Every structure is written in C-alpha cells, then in structure tokens.
C-alpha cells in the first residue's frame, strides 16, 4: 500500500531543510546515473541512498512495511527475468529452468528499479508538495508561453492522487477478489469491475479537492516572489556533481 | 480562477495519476499481460476532450521524466522517455488529442467513439514502432513483431473497455458541467 510512501513526512533534518530546487536538480542527476549499467554506479547510488536515508531521519519501519506492494511487484519482475531469459543453466541448480544471464539481468533490474523507487520515496518524503510545486515553477518560468503555475499545481496534485489511487486500487482488488470477481472469464468485465469503482471513488476525491482549492481562493495571476538559491544550499549540489563527474571520468 | 476551470485542472491531474496507476495494474491474458496505462490515455481523451486529454498525458510524461516511477515496470527518468519505448510514450499525447477530437466531432455517438479509440490506438503504434525500429536498429518486420502484434488483442480489449467506462462515467461529469 502507498499510504506513507510518496507522501511528505514532516521532519527537521538537513534533507528537509535543503532548498527544494537543489534537491530536485540532485534527484535528476542521480536518476540520470541510474540509466548506466556499470556496477560502480549502482554501488555509488546505493551507498549514497543509505547515507541520505539515514540523514533524513524518516521512520523506516512503516515505510518498508507499506512498500510491500512495490516489493512484490519488483520480485515478480525479477522472477520473470530469471526464468524467461535464455542462456547457460545454473551449475548448482541445473534442475531449475533458470539461466545465469537471467539471474544477472533480473538482479540488476531489481537493483536499479529498487533504487529509482527508493530515491523517489525519499525525495517526496523530504519535500513539501508546496516546495516541489515552487521548484517546478522556478524551473519552467524561463520557458515562454508555459503556464508554470498551473503545471506546478498539476504535478503536485498528480503525485497526491497517484499514491491515494494506488491504495484504492489495492482495496478494490481485494474486494473484487472476495466477491470472486477475479474468476470471471470475460476480460472486458474483469477490467470494468476493477476500473469503474476506482474511477468513481477518484472522481469524488477530485470534486472534494476542487472545492477545497476554490474555497481557499486559488489564483494563478498573483505575482510570486522567487528568491535566489542561498550559496550554502548549492555546496552539496556541487559536491554531488563533482563525485558523479569523477566516477564518470574513471 | 472560476471553479469550472479549476475542476478541469484537477480532473486532468487525476487522469495523469490514473495513467501512472495503470502501469501497476496488470490483467494476465496469454503471454503478454495487459497494462492499463493506455486505457486511461484513451479515457482522458474521451472524458476530458482533446486539449485537456493531451495536457493530462503531458503531465504524466513530465512526472515520469523527472524520475518518478510511473512508467511500465516502475520505471522513470528522462532516459526512459528517450529509450526504445519513448515513441509509445509520445504517442500517448497524440492519442489523447485525436481520441478527444474525433469523439467530439462525432458528437459522442457510439460509432464515433469506436472510430476515435481505434484511431487513437493506431496513433500510438504509428509513432512507437518507427521509434523502436530506429533506436534498436531492427528491421521493420522485427519491429512490428516485437512492438505491435503481441499487443493488438489487449489493445482491442482496452479500447472496448474505454468506451464502456467513458459512457458509464460521462453522466457524472455532465452533472459537474465538464461535458455540455
């Protein structure tokens, strides 16, 4: 379930206080390194993740507990790759229809996706939705003809809906299973009975949020002062850029 | 900001979130499981119209581009958008645009909606398959076999469900003033 993951968790750590724009650029740099297939990048990103997670002081127990959904998903992907990739059979488990190449590919995919997920959870946990919105506004402001405020609002709303709808999807799936809905042979009916309740609940949620925004007098035409990034906040970013540059060089 | 405008902004964000959730919902059917992202792309076009459907899909791509795990298989990042499956992702924007345009043009009649979703689904492939071919240096035959043929059955089902769902949900939106 996604009740805690991909949500802001209040705190007063260095990561919570770090300027959201710097966090955002750092997050983009790290996700760019995760595209590489070199083990050294994976090791660097893993060590950095453990360090940042410890630094953030966010509670790990509920976070891991509620990341079960993704763990199951990643494990299924791993199993698919281990058993469906052709190659040399495993020496010690020759009776298993798995290959060495599949094991390596599955392991690397699990590792990479786990890191992408971990960094996303960490980033949203230490960044207030308002700060994320402001960071996006700052990023899109120089681009002409783009309604940067609306984009910022839509991104923060989408992230909020995403974790909430994942929860609802799990609940609907379980309710469907309890009523033997998953035993239906007709795929159109199966999708309909899964998606229609999710849609109905989500639209009701959306209506509530619309009224909440209207009640608070949401406007796009007010000028918003955007301050410069303070120098001390830029130092960790330069440091990260330097390390990434050094690893990339070697 | 008028509440009608605010409502469509919130609904477009909701559809973008549903596209992301669709990447995590699988319906097993034969060797290729059905992933529900493009069902929600079609729905965005049918329910929000061409402009807001395309905006909603654009927001989904933006969230994926900034690194959130919202693409198929929990992937995210700019590299994924520019990778072998990037054509399909850009195709989503055009798909929502054309599906919304055609369904409105045909006044939301059933036959018009069928034409709209079929055209929308084909637009995804018309961008996705050539992109896959160019990035991976495959032959046309291989690109069609790997990037289109196995998904056709699932896409037919998703197109049918998109119409059923759009017709079930539209009265709710009409009451809210989204559909006139």
Short mmCIF file of C-alpha atoms in Angstrom, two decimals:
data_model
loop_
_atom_site.label_atom_id
_atom_site.label_comp_id
_atom_site.label_asym_id
_atom_site.label_seq_id
_atom_site.Cartn_x
_atom_site.Cartn_y
_atom_site.Cartn_z
CA UNK A 1 0.00 0.00 0.00
CA UNK A 2 1.06 3.54 -0.57
CA UNK A 3 -0.33 5.38 2.46
CA UNK A 4 3.04 6.60 3.67
CA UNK A 5 5.21 6.16 0.60
CA UNK A 6 5.30 9.01 -1.92
CA UNK A 7 3.98 11.42 0.71
CA UNK A 8 5.70 14.21 2.60
CA UNK A 9 6.83 13.16 6.09
CA UNK A 10 7.48 16.22 8.30
CA UNK A 11 10.90 16.50 9.87
CA UNK A 12 13.78 18.84 10.59
CA UNK A 13 16.72 17.02 9.04
CA UNK A 14 19.26 18.55 6.67
CA UNK A 15 17.41 17.00 3.73
CA UNK A 16 14.10 18.51 4.87
CA UNK A 17 15.71 21.96 5.15
CA UNK A 18 17.70 21.75 1.90
CA UNK A 19 16.33 24.03 -0.85
CA UNK A 20 13.77 22.08 -2.92
CA UNK A 21 15.31 23.37 -6.18
CA UNK A 22 18.72 21.93 -5.25
CA UNK A 23 17.07 18.67 -4.12
CA UNK A 24 15.24 18.48 -7.43
CA UNK A 25 18.40 19.01 -9.51
CA UNK A 26 20.28 16.47 -7.34
CA UNK A 27 17.45 13.97 -7.78
CA UNK A 28 17.59 14.45 -11.57
CA UNK A 29 21.38 13.91 -11.57
CA UNK A 30 21.05 10.68 -9.56
CA UNK A 31 18.25 9.27 -11.73
CA UNK A 32 20.42 10.03 -14.77
CA UNK A 33 23.24 7.89 -13.31
CA UNK A 34 20.79 5.01 -12.80
CA UNK A 35 20.48 4.62 -16.56
CA UNK A 36 24.10 3.37 -16.68
CA UNK A 37 24.70 -0.37 -16.46
CA UNK A 38 28.09 -0.19 -14.68
CA UNK A 39 28.13 -1.80 -11.22
CA UNK A 40 30.21 1.15 -9.90
CA UNK A 41 27.24 3.50 -10.48
CA UNK A 42 24.87 1.10 -8.74
CA UNK A 43 27.24 0.85 -5.77
CA UNK A 44 27.68 4.62 -5.57
CA UNK A 45 23.91 5.21 -5.77
CA UNK A 46 23.23 2.54 -3.14
CA UNK A 47 25.79 3.89 -0.66
CA UNK A 48 24.53 7.45 -1.26
CA UNK A 49 20.94 6.31 -0.76
CA UNK A 50 21.74 4.64 2.57
CA UNK A 51 23.60 7.78 3.67
CA UNK A 52 20.81 10.14 2.65
CA UNK A 53 18.13 7.90 4.15
CA UNK A 54 19.96 7.89 7.49
CA UNK A 55 20.44 11.65 7.25
CA UNK A 56 16.73 12.24 6.54
CA UNK A 57 15.76 10.58 9.87
CA UNK A 58 12.44 9.43 8.41
CA UNK A 59 10.96 6.32 10.09
CA UNK A 60 12.00 3.26 8.10
CA UNK A 61 9.72 0.62 9.64
CA UNK A 62 6.34 1.93 8.41
CA UNK A 63 7.93 2.97 5.14
CA UNK A 64 9.26 -0.53 4.41
CA UNK A 65 6.04 -2.09 5.65
CA UNK A 66 3.97 0.00 3.27
CA UNK A 67 6.32 -0.54 0.34
CA UNK A 68 5.25 -4.21 0.23
CA UNK A 69 3.23 -3.60 -2.92
CA UNK A 70 6.32 -2.44 -4.82
CA UNK A 71 8.49 -5.20 -3.32
CA UNK A 72 6.05 -7.82 -4.63
CA UNK A 73 6.00 -6.07 -7.99
CA UNK A 74 9.80 -5.95 -8.22
CA UNK A 75 10.09 -9.59 -7.09
CA UNK A 76 7.68 -10.67 -9.83
CA UNK A 77 9.75 -8.79 -12.42
CA UNK A 78 12.89 -10.49 -11.08
CA UNK A 79 11.29 -13.95 -11.30
CA UNK A 80 10.05 -13.29 -14.85
CA UNK A 81 13.53 -12.28 -15.99
CA UNK A 82 15.28 -15.18 -14.25
CA UNK A 83 13.02 -17.81 -15.79
CA UNK A 84 12.26 -16.27 -19.19
CA UNK A 85 15.78 -15.21 -20.23
CA UNK A 86 17.55 -17.90 -22.22
CA UNK A 87 21.23 -18.72 -21.58
CA UNK A 88 23.57 -21.09 -19.72
CA UNK A 89 21.82 -23.10 -16.98
CA UNK A 90 22.88 -22.66 -13.34
CA UNK A 91 25.61 -25.15 -12.27
CA UNK A 92 24.34 -25.92 -8.78
CA UNK A 93 20.61 -25.85 -9.65
CA UNK A 94 20.57 -27.43 -13.11
CA UNK A 95 17.04 -28.75 -12.49
CA UNK A 96 15.76 -25.15 -12.33
CA UNK A 97 14.65 -23.68 -15.71
CA UNK A 98 16.71 -20.56 -14.95
CA UNK A 99 19.84 -19.15 -16.61
CA UNK A 100 22.92 -17.30 -15.36
CA UNK A 101 22.21 -14.41 -17.74
CA UNK A 102 18.60 -14.22 -16.49
CA UNK A 103 19.78 -14.16 -12.88
CA UNK A 104 22.22 -11.33 -13.63
CA UNK A 105 19.69 -9.34 -15.68
CA UNK A 106 16.93 -9.89 -13.11
CA UNK A 107 19.23 -8.89 -10.26
CA UNK A 108 20.37 -5.70 -12.00
CA UNK A 109 16.77 -4.76 -12.92
CA UNK A 110 15.65 -5.33 -9.33
CA UNK A 111 18.55 -3.26 -8.02
CA UNK A 112 18.03 -0.40 -10.48
CA UNK A 113 14.23 -0.19 -10.08
CA UNK A 114 14.59 -0.53 -6.31
CA UNK A 115 16.95 2.46 -6.31
CA UNK A 116 14.68 4.56 -8.58
CA UNK A 117 11.79 3.77 -6.25
CA UNK A 118 13.85 4.41 -3.12
CA UNK A 119 15.07 7.82 -4.33
CA UNK A 120 11.52 8.79 -5.40
CA UNK A 121 10.17 7.84 -1.96
CA UNK A 122 12.99 9.73 -0.24
CA UNK A 123 12.56 12.81 -2.43
CA UNK A 124 8.80 13.07 -1.86
CA UNK A 125 9.20 12.25 1.86
CA UNK A 126 11.54 15.21 2.48
CA UNK A 127 9.98 17.74 0.08
CA UNK A 128 6.74 19.53 0.92
CA UNK A 129 4.27 19.48 -2.03
CA UNK A 130 4.29 23.29 -1.97
CA UNK A 131 8.09 23.36 -2.28
CA UNK A 132 8.01 20.84 -5.13
CA UNK A 133 5.41 23.00 -6.89
CA UNK A 134 7.57 26.12 -6.37
CA UNK A 135 10.66 24.27 -7.66
CA UNK A 136 8.79 23.32 -10.84
CA UNK A 137 7.52 26.90 -11.25
CA UNK A 138 11.13 28.12 -10.91
CA UNK A 139 12.27 25.55 -13.49
CA UNK A 140 9.56 26.38 -16.05
CA UNK A 141 9.46 30.16 -15.54
CA UNK A 142 12.17 30.96 -18.14
CA UNK A 143 10.27 28.99 -20.84
CA UNK A 144 7.88 31.35 -22.65
CA UNK A 145 4.17 30.51 -23.17
CA UNK A 146 4.18 27.81 -20.48
CA UNK A 147 1.70 28.28 -17.59
CA UNK A 148 4.32 27.34 -14.98
CA UNK A 149 1.97 27.78 -12.01
CA UNK A 150 -0.65 25.51 -13.45
CA UNK A 151 1.98 22.89 -14.30
CA UNK A 152 3.34 23.06 -10.75
CA UNK A 153 -0.14 22.63 -9.28
CA UNK A 154 -0.97 19.75 -11.63
CA UNK A 155 2.25 17.87 -10.84
CA UNK A 156 1.73 18.15 -7.08
CA UNK A 157 -1.93 17.10 -7.44
CA UNK A 158 -0.98 14.15 -9.65
CA UNK A 159 1.56 12.88 -7.11
CA UNK A 160 -1.06 13.16 -4.38
CA UNK A 161 -3.65 11.31 -6.46
CA UNK A 162 -1.11 8.67 -7.50
CA UNK A 163 -0.40 7.35 -4.03
CA UNK A 164 -4.05 7.64 -3.00
CA UNK A 165 -5.34 5.86 -6.10
CA UNK A 166 -2.78 3.06 -5.67
CA UNK A 167 -4.31 2.50 -2.23
CA UNK A 168 -7.81 2.50 -3.63
CA UNK A 169 -6.79 0.12 -6.42
CA UNK A 170 -5.49 -2.36 -3.83
CA UNK A 171 -8.71 -2.10 -1.81
CA UNK A 172 -10.87 -2.58 -4.91
CA UNK A 173 -8.73 -5.54 -6.00
CA UNK A 174 -9.19 -7.22 -2.60
CA UNK A 175 -12.94 -6.51 -2.58
CA UNK A 176 -13.18 -7.87 -6.12
CA UNK A 177 -11.29 -11.00 -5.08
CA UNK A 178 -13.56 -11.50 -2.04
CA UNK A 179 -16.54 -11.47 -4.42
CA UNK A 180 -14.72 -13.87 -6.83
CA UNK A 181 -14.59 -11.07 -9.41
CA UNK A 182 -11.09 -12.20 -10.40
CA UNK A 183 -12.54 -15.57 -11.53
CA UNK A 184 -14.54 -14.00 -14.37
CA UNK A 185 -13.51 -15.31 -17.78
CA UNK A 186 -14.52 -12.24 -19.76
CA UNK A 187 -11.52 -9.81 -19.73
CA UNK A 188 -13.72 -6.79 -20.55
CA UNK A 189 -15.85 -7.47 -17.47
CA UNK A 190 -12.76 -8.10 -15.35
CA UNK A 191 -11.23 -4.74 -16.29
CA UNK A 192 -14.60 -2.97 -15.99
CA UNK A 193 -15.24 -4.27 -12.46
CA UNK A 194 -11.71 -3.30 -11.42
CA UNK A 195 -11.50 0.15 -13.01
CA UNK A 196 -15.06 1.51 -12.66
CA UNK A 197 -15.06 1.59 -8.81
CA UNK A 198 -11.57 3.16 -8.84
CA UNK A 199 -12.78 5.82 -11.27
CA UNK A 200 -15.94 6.59 -9.28
CA UNK A 201 -14.01 6.98 -6.00
CA UNK A 202 -11.32 9.07 -7.69
CA UNK A 203 -13.83 11.45 -9.25
CA UNK A 204 -15.43 12.03 -5.85
CA UNK A 205 -11.97 12.77 -4.42
CA UNK A 206 -11.27 15.16 -7.28
CA UNK A 207 -14.50 17.02 -6.60
CA UNK A 208 -13.55 17.47 -2.93
CA UNK A 209 -10.13 18.83 -3.90
CA UNK A 210 -11.70 21.22 -6.42
CA UNK A 211 -13.96 22.66 -3.72
CA UNK A 212 -11.05 22.88 -1.27
CA UNK A 213 -8.94 24.83 -3.81
CA UNK A 214 -11.86 27.10 -4.71
CA UNK A 215 -12.63 27.71 -1.03
CA UNK A 216 -9.03 28.82 -0.46
CA UNK A 217 -9.31 31.23 -3.39
CA UNK A 218 -6.71 29.62 -5.67
CA UNK A 219 -5.46 32.12 -8.26
CA UNK A 220 -2.80 31.96 -10.96
CA UNK A 221 -2.41 35.64 -11.66
CA UNK A 222 -0.79 36.69 -8.39
CA UNK A 223 2.91 37.51 -8.63
CA UNK A 224 5.09 35.07 -6.74
CA UNK A 225 8.47 36.21 -5.42
CA UNK A 226 11.12 33.60 -6.21
CA UNK A 227 14.24 34.03 -4.12
CA UNK A 228 17.76 33.14 -5.23
CA UNK A 229 19.19 29.87 -4.02
CA UNK A 230 21.40 30.57 -0.97
CA UNK A 231 25.07 29.64 -1.52
CA UNK A 232 25.29 27.10 1.36
CA UNK A 233 22.49 25.14 -0.32
CA UNK A 234 24.46 24.96 -3.57
CA UNK A 235 27.57 23.43 -1.97
CA UNK A 236 26.17 19.87 -1.53
CA UNK A 237 24.94 20.05 -5.12
CA UNK A 238 28.42 20.97 -6.44
CA UNK A 239 29.85 18.20 -4.25
CA UNK A 240 27.44 15.65 -5.76
CA UNK A 241 28.20 16.92 -9.26
CA UNK A 242 31.93 16.56 -8.56
CA UNK A 243 31.62 12.94 -7.34
CA UNK A 244 29.44 12.00 -10.31
CA UNK A 245 31.97 13.65 -12.64
CA UNK A 246 34.88 11.72 -11.05
CA UNK A 247 33.07 8.34 -11.26
CA UNK A 248 32.04 9.12 -14.85
CA UNK A 249 35.64 10.01 -15.76
CA UNK A 250 37.03 6.70 -14.48
CA UNK B 1 -9.95 31.15 -11.05
CA UNK B 2 -13.51 30.01 -11.92
CA UNK B 3 -14.46 26.69 -10.36
CA UNK B 4 -15.12 25.13 -13.81
CA UNK B 5 -11.51 25.79 -14.85
CA UNK B 6 -10.25 24.55 -11.50
CA UNK B 7 -12.31 21.37 -11.85
CA UNK B 8 -10.85 20.50 -15.24
CA UNK B 9 -7.31 21.16 -13.95
CA UNK B 10 -7.93 18.76 -11.03
CA UNK B 11 -9.54 16.15 -13.30
CA UNK B 12 -6.64 16.31 -15.76
CA UNK B 13 -4.24 15.73 -12.83
CA UNK B 14 -6.39 12.81 -11.69
CA UNK B 15 -6.28 11.24 -15.17
CA UNK B 16 -2.47 11.65 -15.19
CA UNK B 17 -2.34 9.86 -11.82
CA UNK B 18 -4.60 7.09 -13.15
CA UNK B 19 -2.24 6.61 -16.11
CA UNK B 20 0.58 6.14 -13.59
CA UNK B 21 -1.50 3.69 -11.53
CA UNK B 22 -2.37 1.87 -14.79
CA UNK B 23 1.31 0.98 -15.15
CA UNK B 24 0.97 -1.09 -11.95
CA UNK B 25 -2.32 -2.80 -12.82
CA UNK B 26 -1.95 -5.97 -14.89
CA UNK B 27 -4.63 -8.23 -16.25
CA UNK B 28 -2.96 -11.52 -17.26
CA UNK B 29 -4.11 -12.53 -20.76
CA UNK B 30 -1.98 -15.00 -22.69
CA UNK B 31 1.78 -14.44 -22.85
CA UNK B 32 1.54 -10.61 -22.82
CA UNK B 33 -0.18 -9.11 -19.76
CA UNK B 34 -2.48 -6.14 -20.31
CA UNK B 35 -1.12 -2.97 -18.71
CA UNK B 36 -3.80 -0.35 -18.21
CA UNK B 37 -1.89 2.90 -18.92
CA UNK B 38 -3.18 3.35 -22.47
CA UNK B 39 -6.72 2.55 -21.33
CA UNK B 40 -6.52 5.68 -19.16
CA UNK B 41 -4.93 7.65 -22.02
CA UNK B 42 -7.94 6.79 -24.21
CA UNK B 43 -10.26 7.62 -21.32
CA UNK B 44 -8.57 11.00 -20.82
CA UNK B 45 -9.28 11.84 -24.46
CA UNK B 46 -12.87 10.59 -24.29
CA UNK B 47 -13.75 12.27 -20.99
CA UNK B 48 -11.70 15.48 -20.97
CA UNK B 49 -11.60 16.24 -24.68
CA UNK B 50 -8.63 16.73 -26.97
CA UNK B 51 -6.95 19.69 -25.26
CA UNK B 52 -7.17 18.59 -21.65
CA UNK B 53 -6.64 14.93 -22.55
CA UNK B 54 -3.34 15.87 -24.20
CA UNK B 55 -2.38 18.15 -21.28
CA UNK B 56 -3.12 15.35 -18.82
CA UNK B 57 -0.90 12.95 -20.78
CA UNK B 58 1.81 15.62 -20.97
CA UNK B 59 1.75 15.94 -17.17
CA UNK B 60 2.08 12.13 -16.89
CA UNK B 61 5.16 12.24 -19.14
CA UNK B 62 6.61 15.18 -17.19
CA UNK B 63 6.27 13.30 -13.89
CA UNK B 64 7.94 10.27 -15.46
CA UNK B 65 10.67 12.49 -16.92
CA UNK B 66 11.55 13.98 -13.53
CA UNK B 67 12.24 10.44 -12.29
CA UNK B 68 9.07 9.28 -10.56
CA UNK B 69 8.40 5.54 -11.06
CA UNK B 70 5.25 5.94 -13.16
CA UNK B 71 6.09 4.15 -16.40
CA UNK B 72 5.57 0.44 -17.07
CA UNK B 73 7.58 -1.72 -14.71
CA UNK B 74 8.04 1.08 -12.15
CA UNK B 75 10.48 2.90 -14.43
CA UNK B 76 11.02 6.63 -14.66
CA UNK B 77 13.52 9.22 -15.85
CA UNK B 78 14.28 11.18 -18.98
CA UNK B 79 16.36 8.32 -20.38
CA UNK B 80 13.32 6.06 -20.37
CA UNK B 81 11.39 8.61 -22.44
CA UNK B 82 14.24 8.78 -24.93
CA UNK B 83 14.77 4.98 -24.88
CA UNK B 84 13.29 2.30 -27.20
CA UNK B 85 9.74 2.72 -25.86
CA UNK B 86 9.80 6.54 -25.95
CA UNK B 87 7.80 6.64 -29.19
CA UNK B 88 4.85 4.96 -27.49
CA UNK B 89 5.03 7.50 -24.66
CA UNK B 90 4.97 10.48 -27.05
CA UNK B 91 2.26 8.65 -28.97
CA UNK B 92 0.08 8.80 -25.83
CA UNK B 93 -0.14 12.61 -26.13
CA UNK B 94 -1.26 12.43 -29.77
CA UNK B 95 -3.58 9.53 -28.95
CA UNK B 96 -5.44 11.56 -26.29
CA UNK B 97 -5.51 14.57 -28.61
CA UNK B 98 -7.05 12.69 -31.57
CA UNK B 99 -9.36 10.50 -29.48
CA UNK B 100 -10.84 13.59 -27.83
CA UNK B 101 -11.09 15.48 -31.11
CA UNK B 102 -12.78 12.65 -33.02
CA UNK B 103 -15.23 11.68 -30.27
CA UNK B 104 -16.39 15.30 -30.02
CA UNK B 105 -16.54 15.61 -33.79
CA UNK B 106 -18.87 12.57 -33.88
CA UNK B 107 -20.99 14.04 -31.04
CA UNK B 108 -20.13 11.13 -28.69
CA UNK B 109 -22.15 8.61 -30.75
CA UNK B 110 -21.04 5.02 -30.20
CA UNK B 111 -19.76 4.54 -33.74
CA UNK B 112 -17.81 7.82 -33.49
CA UNK B 113 -16.23 6.75 -30.22
CA UNK B 114 -15.22 3.41 -31.76
CA UNK B 115 -13.53 5.26 -34.63
CA UNK B 116 -11.88 7.61 -32.11
CA UNK B 117 -10.38 4.87 -29.91
CA UNK B 118 -9.22 2.77 -32.88
CA UNK B 119 -7.54 5.82 -34.43
CA UNK B 120 -6.04 6.76 -31.05
CA UNK B 121 -4.61 3.28 -30.51
CA UNK B 122 -3.17 3.19 -34.03
CA UNK B 123 -1.54 6.59 -33.50
CA UNK B 124 0.42 5.15 -30.54
CA UNK B 125 1.85 2.44 -32.81
CA UNK B 126 2.42 4.82 -35.73
CA UNK B 127 4.90 6.67 -33.52
CA UNK B 128 6.06 3.81 -31.28
CA UNK B 129 7.03 1.22 -33.91
CA UNK B 130 9.21 3.51 -36.12
CA UNK B 131 10.87 4.90 -32.96
CA UNK B 132 11.59 1.34 -31.75
CA UNK B 133 12.99 0.45 -35.18
CA UNK B 134 15.31 3.48 -35.30
CA UNK B 135 16.59 3.21 -31.72
CA UNK B 136 17.21 -0.56 -31.78
CA UNK B 137 18.22 -0.84 -35.47
CA UNK B 138 15.64 -3.58 -36.02
CA UNK B 139 14.13 -4.45 -39.38
CA UNK B 140 10.53 -3.33 -39.98
CA UNK B 141 9.31 -6.93 -39.67
CA UNK B 142 11.00 -7.43 -36.32
CA UNK B 143 9.81 -4.04 -35.06
CA UNK B 144 6.21 -4.94 -35.89
CA UNK B 145 6.55 -8.42 -34.34
CA UNK B 146 8.17 -7.11 -31.15
CA UNK B 147 6.36 -3.80 -30.77
CA UNK B 148 2.86 -4.22 -32.15
CA UNK B 149 1.48 -7.69 -32.97
CA UNK B 150 1.54 -9.18 -29.40
CA UNK B 151 -0.34 -6.17 -28.00
CA UNK B 152 -3.18 -5.95 -30.52
CA UNK B 153 -5.54 -8.28 -28.66
CA UNK B 154 -5.00 -6.44 -25.38
CA UNK B 155 -5.45 -3.08 -27.09
CA UNK B 156 -8.75 -4.17 -28.63
CA UNK B 157 -10.00 -5.12 -25.17
CA UNK B 158 -8.73 -1.85 -23.67
CA UNK B 159 -10.40 0.18 -26.45
CA UNK B 160 -13.70 -1.61 -25.78
CA UNK B 161 -13.41 -1.05 -22.01
CA UNK B 162 -12.50 2.62 -22.55
CA UNK B 163 -15.79 3.17 -24.40
CA UNK B 164 -17.80 1.26 -21.76
CA UNK B 165 -16.18 3.26 -18.93
CA UNK B 166 -16.47 6.61 -20.70
CA UNK B 167 -20.20 6.01 -21.20
CA UNK B 168 -20.61 4.99 -17.54
CA UNK B 169 -18.69 7.96 -16.12
CA UNK B 170 -19.75 10.71 -18.54
CA UNK B 171 -23.15 11.38 -16.87
CA UNK B 172 -21.24 12.13 -13.65
CA UNK B 173 -19.07 14.68 -15.47
CA UNK B 174 -22.10 16.14 -17.24
CA UNK B 175 -23.65 16.84 -13.87
CA UNK B 176 -20.44 18.68 -12.92
CA UNK B 177 -20.57 20.71 -16.14
CA UNK B 178 -17.45 19.19 -17.76
CA UNK B 179 -19.44 17.78 -20.71
CA UNK B 180 -22.09 20.07 -22.16
#
